[in-house]
Short mmCIF file of C-alpha atoms and ligand atoms in Angstrom, two decimals:
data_model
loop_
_atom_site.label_atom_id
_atom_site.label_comp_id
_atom_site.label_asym_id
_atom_site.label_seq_id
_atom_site.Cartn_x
_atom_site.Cartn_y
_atom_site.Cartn_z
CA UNK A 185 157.49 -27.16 137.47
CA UNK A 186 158.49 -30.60 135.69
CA UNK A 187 161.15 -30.23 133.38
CA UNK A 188 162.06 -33.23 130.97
CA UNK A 189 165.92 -33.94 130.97
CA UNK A 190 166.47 -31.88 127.87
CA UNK A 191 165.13 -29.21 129.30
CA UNK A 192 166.86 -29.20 132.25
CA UNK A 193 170.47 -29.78 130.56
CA UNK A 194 169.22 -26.55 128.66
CA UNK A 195 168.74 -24.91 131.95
CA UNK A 196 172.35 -25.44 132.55
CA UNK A 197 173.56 -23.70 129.86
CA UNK A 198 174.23 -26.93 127.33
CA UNK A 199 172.89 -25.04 124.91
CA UNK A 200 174.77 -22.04 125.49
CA UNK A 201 173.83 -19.10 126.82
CA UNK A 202 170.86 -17.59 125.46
CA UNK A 203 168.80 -20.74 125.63
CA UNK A 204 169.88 -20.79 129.75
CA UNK A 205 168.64 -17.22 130.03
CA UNK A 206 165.75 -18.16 128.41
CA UNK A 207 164.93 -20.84 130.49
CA UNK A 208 165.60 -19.15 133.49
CA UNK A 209 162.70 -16.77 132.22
CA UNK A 210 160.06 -19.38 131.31
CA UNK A 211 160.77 -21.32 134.66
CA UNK A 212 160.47 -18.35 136.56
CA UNK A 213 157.50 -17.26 135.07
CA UNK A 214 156.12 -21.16 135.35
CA UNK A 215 156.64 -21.30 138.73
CA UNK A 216 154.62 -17.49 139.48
CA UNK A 217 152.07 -19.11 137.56
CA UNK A 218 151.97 -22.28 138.72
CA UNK A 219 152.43 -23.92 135.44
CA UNK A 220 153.39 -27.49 135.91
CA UNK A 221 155.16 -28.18 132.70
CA UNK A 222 156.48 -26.50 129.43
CA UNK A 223 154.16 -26.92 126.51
CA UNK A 224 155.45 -26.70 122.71
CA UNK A 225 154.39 -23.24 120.60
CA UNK A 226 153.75 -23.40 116.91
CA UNK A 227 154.96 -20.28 116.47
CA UNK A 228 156.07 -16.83 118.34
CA UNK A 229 155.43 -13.20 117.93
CA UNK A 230 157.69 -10.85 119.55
CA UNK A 231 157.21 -7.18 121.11
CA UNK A 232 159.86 -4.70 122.02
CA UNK A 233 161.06 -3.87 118.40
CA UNK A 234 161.15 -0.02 118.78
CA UNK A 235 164.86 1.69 119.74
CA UNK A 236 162.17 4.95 120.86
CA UNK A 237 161.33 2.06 123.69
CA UNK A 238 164.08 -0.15 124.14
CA UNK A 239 166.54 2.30 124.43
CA UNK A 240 170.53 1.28 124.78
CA UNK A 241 170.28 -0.63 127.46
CA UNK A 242 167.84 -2.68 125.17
CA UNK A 243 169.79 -2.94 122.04
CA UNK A 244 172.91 -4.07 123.82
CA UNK A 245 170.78 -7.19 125.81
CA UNK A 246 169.68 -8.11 121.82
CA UNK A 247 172.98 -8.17 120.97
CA UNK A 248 174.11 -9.94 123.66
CA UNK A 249 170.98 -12.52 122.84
CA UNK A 250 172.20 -12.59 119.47
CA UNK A 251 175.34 -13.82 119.86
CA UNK A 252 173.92 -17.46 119.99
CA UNK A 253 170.41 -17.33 120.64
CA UNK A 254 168.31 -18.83 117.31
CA UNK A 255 164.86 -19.26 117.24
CA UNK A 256 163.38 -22.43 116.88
CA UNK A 257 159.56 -22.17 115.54
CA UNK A 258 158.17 -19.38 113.00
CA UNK A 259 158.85 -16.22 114.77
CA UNK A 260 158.04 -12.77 113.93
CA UNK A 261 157.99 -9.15 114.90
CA UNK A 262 155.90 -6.21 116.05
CA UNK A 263 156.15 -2.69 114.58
CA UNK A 264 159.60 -1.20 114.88
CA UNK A 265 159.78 2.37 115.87
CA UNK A 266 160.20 3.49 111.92
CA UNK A 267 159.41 2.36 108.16
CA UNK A 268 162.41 0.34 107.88
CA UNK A 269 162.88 1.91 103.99
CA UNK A 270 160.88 4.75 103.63
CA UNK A 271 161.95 6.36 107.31
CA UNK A 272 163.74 9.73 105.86
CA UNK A 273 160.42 10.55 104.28
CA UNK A 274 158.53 10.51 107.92
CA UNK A 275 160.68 12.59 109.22
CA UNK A 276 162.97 9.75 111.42
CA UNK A 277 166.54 11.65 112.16
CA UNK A 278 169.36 9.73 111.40
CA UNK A 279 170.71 8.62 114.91
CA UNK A 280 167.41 6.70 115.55
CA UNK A 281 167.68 4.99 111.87
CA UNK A 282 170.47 3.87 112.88
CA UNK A 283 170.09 2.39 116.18
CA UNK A 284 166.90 1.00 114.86
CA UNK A 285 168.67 -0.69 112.45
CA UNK A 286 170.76 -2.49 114.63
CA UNK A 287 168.19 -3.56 116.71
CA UNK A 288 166.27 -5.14 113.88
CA UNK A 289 169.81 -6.91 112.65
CA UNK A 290 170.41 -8.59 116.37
CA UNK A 291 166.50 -9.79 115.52
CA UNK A 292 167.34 -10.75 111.67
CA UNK A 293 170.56 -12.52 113.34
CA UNK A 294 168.19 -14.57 115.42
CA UNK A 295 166.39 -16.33 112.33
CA UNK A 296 163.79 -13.74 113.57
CA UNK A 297 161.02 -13.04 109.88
CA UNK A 298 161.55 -9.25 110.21
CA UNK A 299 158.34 -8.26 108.79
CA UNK A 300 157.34 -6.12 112.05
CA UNK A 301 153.99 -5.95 111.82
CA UNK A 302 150.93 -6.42 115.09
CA UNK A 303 148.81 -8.46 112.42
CA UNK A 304 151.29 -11.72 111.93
CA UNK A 305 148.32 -13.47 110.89
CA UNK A 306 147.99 -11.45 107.77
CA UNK A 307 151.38 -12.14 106.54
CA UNK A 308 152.13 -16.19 107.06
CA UNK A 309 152.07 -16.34 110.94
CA UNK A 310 148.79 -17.51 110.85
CA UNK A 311 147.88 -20.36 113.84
CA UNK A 312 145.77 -23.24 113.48
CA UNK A 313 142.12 -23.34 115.64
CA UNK A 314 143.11 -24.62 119.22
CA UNK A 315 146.99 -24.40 118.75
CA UNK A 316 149.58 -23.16 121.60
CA UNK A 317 151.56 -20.17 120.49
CA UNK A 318 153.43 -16.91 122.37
CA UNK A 319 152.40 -13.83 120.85
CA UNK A 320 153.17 -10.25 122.70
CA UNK A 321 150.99 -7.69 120.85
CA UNK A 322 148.01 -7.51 122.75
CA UNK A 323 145.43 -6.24 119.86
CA UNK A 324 147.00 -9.96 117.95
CA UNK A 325 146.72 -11.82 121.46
CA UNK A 326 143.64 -10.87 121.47
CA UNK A 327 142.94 -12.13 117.97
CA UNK A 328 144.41 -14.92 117.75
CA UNK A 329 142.64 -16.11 120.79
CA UNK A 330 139.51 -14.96 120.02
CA UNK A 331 139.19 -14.69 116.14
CA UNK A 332 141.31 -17.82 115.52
CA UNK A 333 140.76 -20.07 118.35
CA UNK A 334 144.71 -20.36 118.91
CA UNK A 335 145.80 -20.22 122.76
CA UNK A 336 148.27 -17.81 124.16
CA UNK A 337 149.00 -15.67 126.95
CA UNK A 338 149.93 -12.09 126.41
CA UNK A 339 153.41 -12.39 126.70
CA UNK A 340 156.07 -9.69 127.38
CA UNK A 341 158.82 -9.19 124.97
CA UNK A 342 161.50 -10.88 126.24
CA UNK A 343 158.86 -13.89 127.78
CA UNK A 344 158.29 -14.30 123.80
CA UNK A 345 161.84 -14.28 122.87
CA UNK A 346 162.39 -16.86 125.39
CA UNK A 347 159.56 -19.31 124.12
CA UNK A 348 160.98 -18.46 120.11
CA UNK A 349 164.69 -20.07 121.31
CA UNK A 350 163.24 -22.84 123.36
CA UNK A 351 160.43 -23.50 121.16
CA UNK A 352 158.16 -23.86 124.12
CA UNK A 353 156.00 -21.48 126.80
CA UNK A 354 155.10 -22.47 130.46
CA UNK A 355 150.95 -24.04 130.74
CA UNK A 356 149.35 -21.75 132.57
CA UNK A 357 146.42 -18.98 131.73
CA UNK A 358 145.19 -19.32 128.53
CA UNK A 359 146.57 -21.95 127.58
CA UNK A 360 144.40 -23.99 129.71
CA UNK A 361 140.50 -24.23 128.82
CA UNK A 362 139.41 -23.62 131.84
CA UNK A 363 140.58 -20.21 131.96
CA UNK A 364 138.86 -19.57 128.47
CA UNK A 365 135.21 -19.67 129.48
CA UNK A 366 133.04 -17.15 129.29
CA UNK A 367 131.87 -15.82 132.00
CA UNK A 368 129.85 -11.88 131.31
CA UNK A 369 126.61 -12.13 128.62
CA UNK A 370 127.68 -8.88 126.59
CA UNK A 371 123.95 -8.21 124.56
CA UNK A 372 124.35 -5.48 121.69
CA UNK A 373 121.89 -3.66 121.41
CA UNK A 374 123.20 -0.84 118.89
CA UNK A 375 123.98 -0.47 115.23
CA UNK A 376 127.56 -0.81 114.00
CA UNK A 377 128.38 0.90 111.04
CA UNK A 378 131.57 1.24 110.32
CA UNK A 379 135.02 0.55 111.49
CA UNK A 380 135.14 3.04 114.46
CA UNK A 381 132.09 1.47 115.59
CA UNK A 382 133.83 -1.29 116.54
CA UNK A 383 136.88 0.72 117.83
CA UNK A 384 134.11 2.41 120.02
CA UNK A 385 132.41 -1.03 121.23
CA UNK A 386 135.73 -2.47 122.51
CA UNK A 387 136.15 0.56 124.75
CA UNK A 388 132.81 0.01 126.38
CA UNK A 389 132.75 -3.50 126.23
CA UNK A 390 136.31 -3.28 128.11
CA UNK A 391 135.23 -0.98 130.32
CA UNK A 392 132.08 -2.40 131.76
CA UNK A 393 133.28 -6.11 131.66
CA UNK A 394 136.30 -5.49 133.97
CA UNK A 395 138.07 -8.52 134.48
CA UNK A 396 135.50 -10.57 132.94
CA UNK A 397 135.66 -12.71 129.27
CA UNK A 398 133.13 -11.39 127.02
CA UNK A 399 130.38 -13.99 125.05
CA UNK A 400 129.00 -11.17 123.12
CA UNK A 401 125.66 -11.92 121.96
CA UNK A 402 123.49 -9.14 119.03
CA UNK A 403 126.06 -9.12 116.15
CA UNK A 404 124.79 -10.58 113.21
CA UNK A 405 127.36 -9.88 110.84
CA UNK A 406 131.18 -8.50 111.26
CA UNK A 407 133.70 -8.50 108.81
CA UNK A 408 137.72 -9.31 109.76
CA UNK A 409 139.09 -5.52 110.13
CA UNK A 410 136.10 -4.87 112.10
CA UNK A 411 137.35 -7.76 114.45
CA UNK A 412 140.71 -6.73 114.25
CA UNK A 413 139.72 -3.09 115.15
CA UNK A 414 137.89 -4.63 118.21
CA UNK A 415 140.53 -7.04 119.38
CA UNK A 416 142.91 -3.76 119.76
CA UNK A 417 140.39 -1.91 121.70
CA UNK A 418 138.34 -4.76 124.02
CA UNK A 419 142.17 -5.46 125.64
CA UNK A 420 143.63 -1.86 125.10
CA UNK A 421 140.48 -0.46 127.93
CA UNK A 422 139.75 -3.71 129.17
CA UNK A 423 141.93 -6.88 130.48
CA UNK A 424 141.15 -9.87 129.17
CA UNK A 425 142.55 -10.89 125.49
CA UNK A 426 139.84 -13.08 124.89
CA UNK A 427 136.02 -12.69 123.73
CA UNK A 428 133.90 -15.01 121.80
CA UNK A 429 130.69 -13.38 119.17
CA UNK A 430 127.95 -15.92 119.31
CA UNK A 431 127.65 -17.86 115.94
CA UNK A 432 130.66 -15.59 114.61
CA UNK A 433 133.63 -16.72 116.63
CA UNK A 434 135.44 -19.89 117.03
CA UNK A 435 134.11 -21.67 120.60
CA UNK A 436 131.62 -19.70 120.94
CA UNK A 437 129.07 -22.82 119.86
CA UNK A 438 131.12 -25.17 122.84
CA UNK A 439 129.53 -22.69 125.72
CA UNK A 440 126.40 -21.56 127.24
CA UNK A 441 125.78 -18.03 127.51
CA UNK A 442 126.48 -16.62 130.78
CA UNK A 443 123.81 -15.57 133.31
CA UNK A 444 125.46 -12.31 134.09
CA UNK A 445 124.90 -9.71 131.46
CA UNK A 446 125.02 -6.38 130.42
CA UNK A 447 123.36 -4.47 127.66
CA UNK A 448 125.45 -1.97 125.20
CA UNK A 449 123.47 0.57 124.00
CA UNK A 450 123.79 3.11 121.08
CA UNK A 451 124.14 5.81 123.79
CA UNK A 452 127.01 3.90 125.43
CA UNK A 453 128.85 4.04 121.87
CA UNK A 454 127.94 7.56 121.59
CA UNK A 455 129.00 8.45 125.13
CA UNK A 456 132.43 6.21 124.14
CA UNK A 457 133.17 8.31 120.67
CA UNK A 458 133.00 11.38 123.78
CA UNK A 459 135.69 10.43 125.63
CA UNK A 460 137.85 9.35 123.08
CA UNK A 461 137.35 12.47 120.52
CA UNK A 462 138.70 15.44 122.16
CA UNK A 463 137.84 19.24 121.28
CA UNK A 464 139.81 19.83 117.50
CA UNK A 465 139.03 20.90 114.11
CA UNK A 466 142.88 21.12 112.53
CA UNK A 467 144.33 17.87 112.08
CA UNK A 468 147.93 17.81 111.72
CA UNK A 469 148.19 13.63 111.05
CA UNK A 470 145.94 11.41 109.81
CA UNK A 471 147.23 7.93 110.44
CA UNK A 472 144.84 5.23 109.29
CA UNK A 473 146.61 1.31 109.93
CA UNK A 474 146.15 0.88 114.10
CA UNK A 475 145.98 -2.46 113.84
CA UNK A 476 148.05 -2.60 110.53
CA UNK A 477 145.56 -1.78 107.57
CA UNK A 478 144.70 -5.06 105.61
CA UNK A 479 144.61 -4.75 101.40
CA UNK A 480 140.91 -4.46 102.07
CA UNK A 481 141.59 -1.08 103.87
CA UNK A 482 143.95 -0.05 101.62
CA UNK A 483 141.52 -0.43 98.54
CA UNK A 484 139.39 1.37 100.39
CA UNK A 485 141.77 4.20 101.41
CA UNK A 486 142.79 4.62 97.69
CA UNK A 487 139.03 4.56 96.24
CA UNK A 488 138.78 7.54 98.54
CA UNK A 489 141.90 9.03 97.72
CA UNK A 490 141.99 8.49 93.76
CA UNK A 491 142.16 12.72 92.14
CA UNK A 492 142.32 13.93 95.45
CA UNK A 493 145.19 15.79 97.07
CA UNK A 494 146.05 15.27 100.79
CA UNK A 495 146.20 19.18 102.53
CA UNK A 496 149.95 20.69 102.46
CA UNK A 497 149.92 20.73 106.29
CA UNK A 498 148.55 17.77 107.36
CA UNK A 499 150.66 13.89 107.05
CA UNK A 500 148.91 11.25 105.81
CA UNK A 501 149.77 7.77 107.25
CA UNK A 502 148.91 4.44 106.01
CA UNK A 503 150.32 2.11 108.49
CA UNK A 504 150.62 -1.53 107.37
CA UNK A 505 153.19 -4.50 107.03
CA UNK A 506 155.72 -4.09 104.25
CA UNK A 507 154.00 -7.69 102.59
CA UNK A 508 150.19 -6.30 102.59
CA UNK A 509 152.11 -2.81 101.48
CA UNK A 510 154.01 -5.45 98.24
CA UNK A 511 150.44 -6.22 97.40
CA UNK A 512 149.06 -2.66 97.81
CA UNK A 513 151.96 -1.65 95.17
CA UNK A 514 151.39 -4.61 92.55
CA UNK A 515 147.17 -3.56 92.76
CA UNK A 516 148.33 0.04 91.80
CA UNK A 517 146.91 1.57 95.08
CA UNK A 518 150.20 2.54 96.47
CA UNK A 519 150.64 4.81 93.43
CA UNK A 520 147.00 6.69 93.82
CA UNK A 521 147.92 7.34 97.73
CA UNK A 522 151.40 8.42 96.80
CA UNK A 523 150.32 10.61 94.21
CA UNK A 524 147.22 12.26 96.12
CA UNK A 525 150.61 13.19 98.95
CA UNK A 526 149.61 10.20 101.24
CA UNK A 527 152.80 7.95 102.55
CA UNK A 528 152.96 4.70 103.18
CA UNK A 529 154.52 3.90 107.21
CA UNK A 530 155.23 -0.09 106.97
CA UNK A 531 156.69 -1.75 109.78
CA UNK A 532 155.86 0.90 112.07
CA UNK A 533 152.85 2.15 114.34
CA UNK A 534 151.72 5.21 115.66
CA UNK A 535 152.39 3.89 119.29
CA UNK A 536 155.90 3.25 118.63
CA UNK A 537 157.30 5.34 117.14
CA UNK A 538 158.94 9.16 117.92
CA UNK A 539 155.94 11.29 117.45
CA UNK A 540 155.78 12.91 120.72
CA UNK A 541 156.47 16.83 120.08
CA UNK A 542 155.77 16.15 116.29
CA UNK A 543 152.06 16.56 115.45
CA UNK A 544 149.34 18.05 117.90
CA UNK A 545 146.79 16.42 116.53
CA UNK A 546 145.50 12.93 115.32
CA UNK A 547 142.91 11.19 113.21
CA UNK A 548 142.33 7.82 112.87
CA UNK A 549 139.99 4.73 112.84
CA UNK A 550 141.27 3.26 115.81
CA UNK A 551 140.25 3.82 119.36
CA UNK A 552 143.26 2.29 120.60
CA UNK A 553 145.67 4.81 118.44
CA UNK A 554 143.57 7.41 120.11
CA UNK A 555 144.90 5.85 123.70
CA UNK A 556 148.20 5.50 122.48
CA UNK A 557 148.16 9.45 120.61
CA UNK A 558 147.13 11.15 124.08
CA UNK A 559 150.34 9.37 125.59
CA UNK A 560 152.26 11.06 122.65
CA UNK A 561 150.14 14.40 123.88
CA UNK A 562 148.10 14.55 120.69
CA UNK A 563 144.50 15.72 120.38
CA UNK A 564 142.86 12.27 119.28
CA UNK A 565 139.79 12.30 116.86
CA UNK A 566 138.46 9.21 115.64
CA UNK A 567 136.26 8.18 112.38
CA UNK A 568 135.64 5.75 109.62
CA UNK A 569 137.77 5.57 106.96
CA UNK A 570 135.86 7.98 104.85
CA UNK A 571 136.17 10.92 107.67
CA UNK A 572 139.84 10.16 108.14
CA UNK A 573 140.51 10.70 104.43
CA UNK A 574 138.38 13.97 104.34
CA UNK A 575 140.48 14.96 107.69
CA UNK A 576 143.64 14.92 105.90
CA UNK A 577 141.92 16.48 102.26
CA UNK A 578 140.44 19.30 103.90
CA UNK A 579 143.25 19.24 107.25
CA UNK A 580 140.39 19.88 109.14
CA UNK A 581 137.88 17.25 111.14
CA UNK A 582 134.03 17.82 110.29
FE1 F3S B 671 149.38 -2.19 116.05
FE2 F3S B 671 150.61 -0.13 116.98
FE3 F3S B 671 148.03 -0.12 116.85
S1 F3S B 671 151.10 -2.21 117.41
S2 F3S B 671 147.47 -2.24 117.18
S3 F3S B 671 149.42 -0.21 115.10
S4 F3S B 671 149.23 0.76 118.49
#
């Protein structure tokens, strides 16, 4: 791979020590790929924020990162593995507060924005149409490509921290167009209702288009958390973190639809709901948020909520970032959740953090949460909004 002079003295540890690891990674990686240069990122979005998965061996390579690694375009961070406030109220013991907490200062230490949050693009890290960025999360990845138009691979976490201190990522993948073209027809051919729906149609679609990129053809109309519910679930059952809706995504107007295809049904998003609802009626958590809940969700979850009481043995999660949470607070919605016994989980996800052992059952919009739950060994139930808020009124799933 070609490396300019200033990238080579950086290779050599000029820059001191962080920026030589870093290089070491992006050069490696280049030359796997068969990238032939470095290309410059707008801005960074970094994975690996939980202690529950980085463990000590993990906090002590931050630290040693820290030392003199700063990042050098907007960079910010996925959910951490607790509310970084409100974590005695969730039930997060001490010891893991406080490892957490050093984790996120080696990140703060960094010039890192720690807003942890898998939906950057609703807080400020928002990417231009067609620009080059290093994102980790793949439900934003998958956004950001698709929704946006930006280009990025779906980077691990330290592959991201690398790009944030050298400012740049190696050209390969997505970055180049040719490896953004559609090549699988995907015709709809069912009605979408709510926000499940959507959760549901990213498992199929991921499941029958393999390794293929969707051009999804039959959706007239689709609203941004109904794209950001489908971004998590097309790449969390699938493998590409790229799709393009005719007439509704960016790009999708520059290509012709493919000649392969394959027709969803509404039995295939029946059969989907299936295997991703397993056999419960008592709901221990309702977590609603999986990707992060927008202020549009939130309204929505209060308007539900408002002279309601949430059922004294089932949690009630609203995940989100701690800005869209700011917002939820000055519209007065944080108070009717609060007061109806629902609590607010910022700058965490129900992936991340601790929850194995803790609840035995889950409800939620999100078919990726659902994935993610069964890993924690949770019964997984999944709904719209409205069906999640009855779940944890009533603790039971109807
Ligand atoms: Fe976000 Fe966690 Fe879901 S990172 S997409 S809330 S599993």
């Amino acid at each position: 791979m070609y490396l300019t002079r200033e990238e080579e003295s950086m290779l050599r540890g000029d820059k001191g020590f962080s920026v030589k690891k870093s290089m070491e990674i992006l050069v490696a990686l280049g030359n796997i790929y068969g990238a032939d240069k470095l290309i410059e990122v707008g801005s960074v979005q970094v994975s690996g924020v939980s202690y529950h998965n980085l463990g000590d061996a993990g906090l002590a390579f931050l630290e040693e990162l820290a030392k003199d690694g700063r990042v050098r375009v907007l960079t910010t961070l996925n959910p951490a593995g607790m509310d970084l406030e409100n974590w005695k109220n969730l039930g997060i013991s001490e010891d893991f507060a406080k490892k957490q907490r050093l984790v996120i200062k080696a990140f703060e230490k960094m010039g890192i924005i720690v807003s942890c949050t898998c939906t950057p693009y609703l807080i400020g890290n928002l990417p231009r149409y067609g620009e080059h960025i290093a994102w980790s999360e793949s439900s934003a990845v998958t956004f950001a490509n698709s929704v946006i138009g930006a280009k990025t691979n779906r980077e691990g976490g330290p592959s991201a921290l690398a790009a944030a201190f050298v400012g740049k990522t190696p050209y390969y993948g997505l970055h180049l167009d040719e490896n953004r073209i559609p090549d699988i027809n995907i015709i709809v051919n069912a009605k979408l209702k709510n926000l499940s729906d959507f959760g549901a149609l990213g498992y199929v679609i991921g499941k029958k288009a393999e390794n293929k990129i969707p051009y999804i053809t039959g959706i007239k109309e689709v609203d941004l958390d109904r794209l950001k519910s489908f971004s998590a679930s097309v790449v969390t059952f699938g493998s590409k973190p790229i799709y393009y809706i005719q007439n509704i995504t960016p790009g999708s107007e520059k290509y012709r639809i493919p000649k392969d295809n394959i027709i969803i049904e509404q039995s295939d998003i029946k059969e989907a709901y299936s295997h991703i609802n397993d056999t419960v009626s008592e709901i221990e958590l309702v977590c609603i948020g999986c990707p992060h809940c927008s202020i549009k969700e939130i309204a929505e979850i209060a308007r539900l909520l408002e002279n309601k009481k949430i059922c004294p043995n089932t949690e009630f999660w609203v995940a989100s970032s701690r800005s869209t949470k700011q917002l939820s607070d000055i519209r007065g919605y944080t108070k009717i959740i609060e007061k109806a016994g629902g609590k607010f989980a910022c700058d965490t996800c129900m992936a991340v953090a601790p929850l194995k052992g803790r609840f035995k059952s889950v409800a939620t919009t999100s078919a990726k949460g659902c994935y993610y739950s069964r890993h924690n060994k949770m019964l997984t139930k999944m709904g719209s909004i409205k069906q999640c808020v009855d779940a944890g009124v009533t603790g039971k799933w109807k």
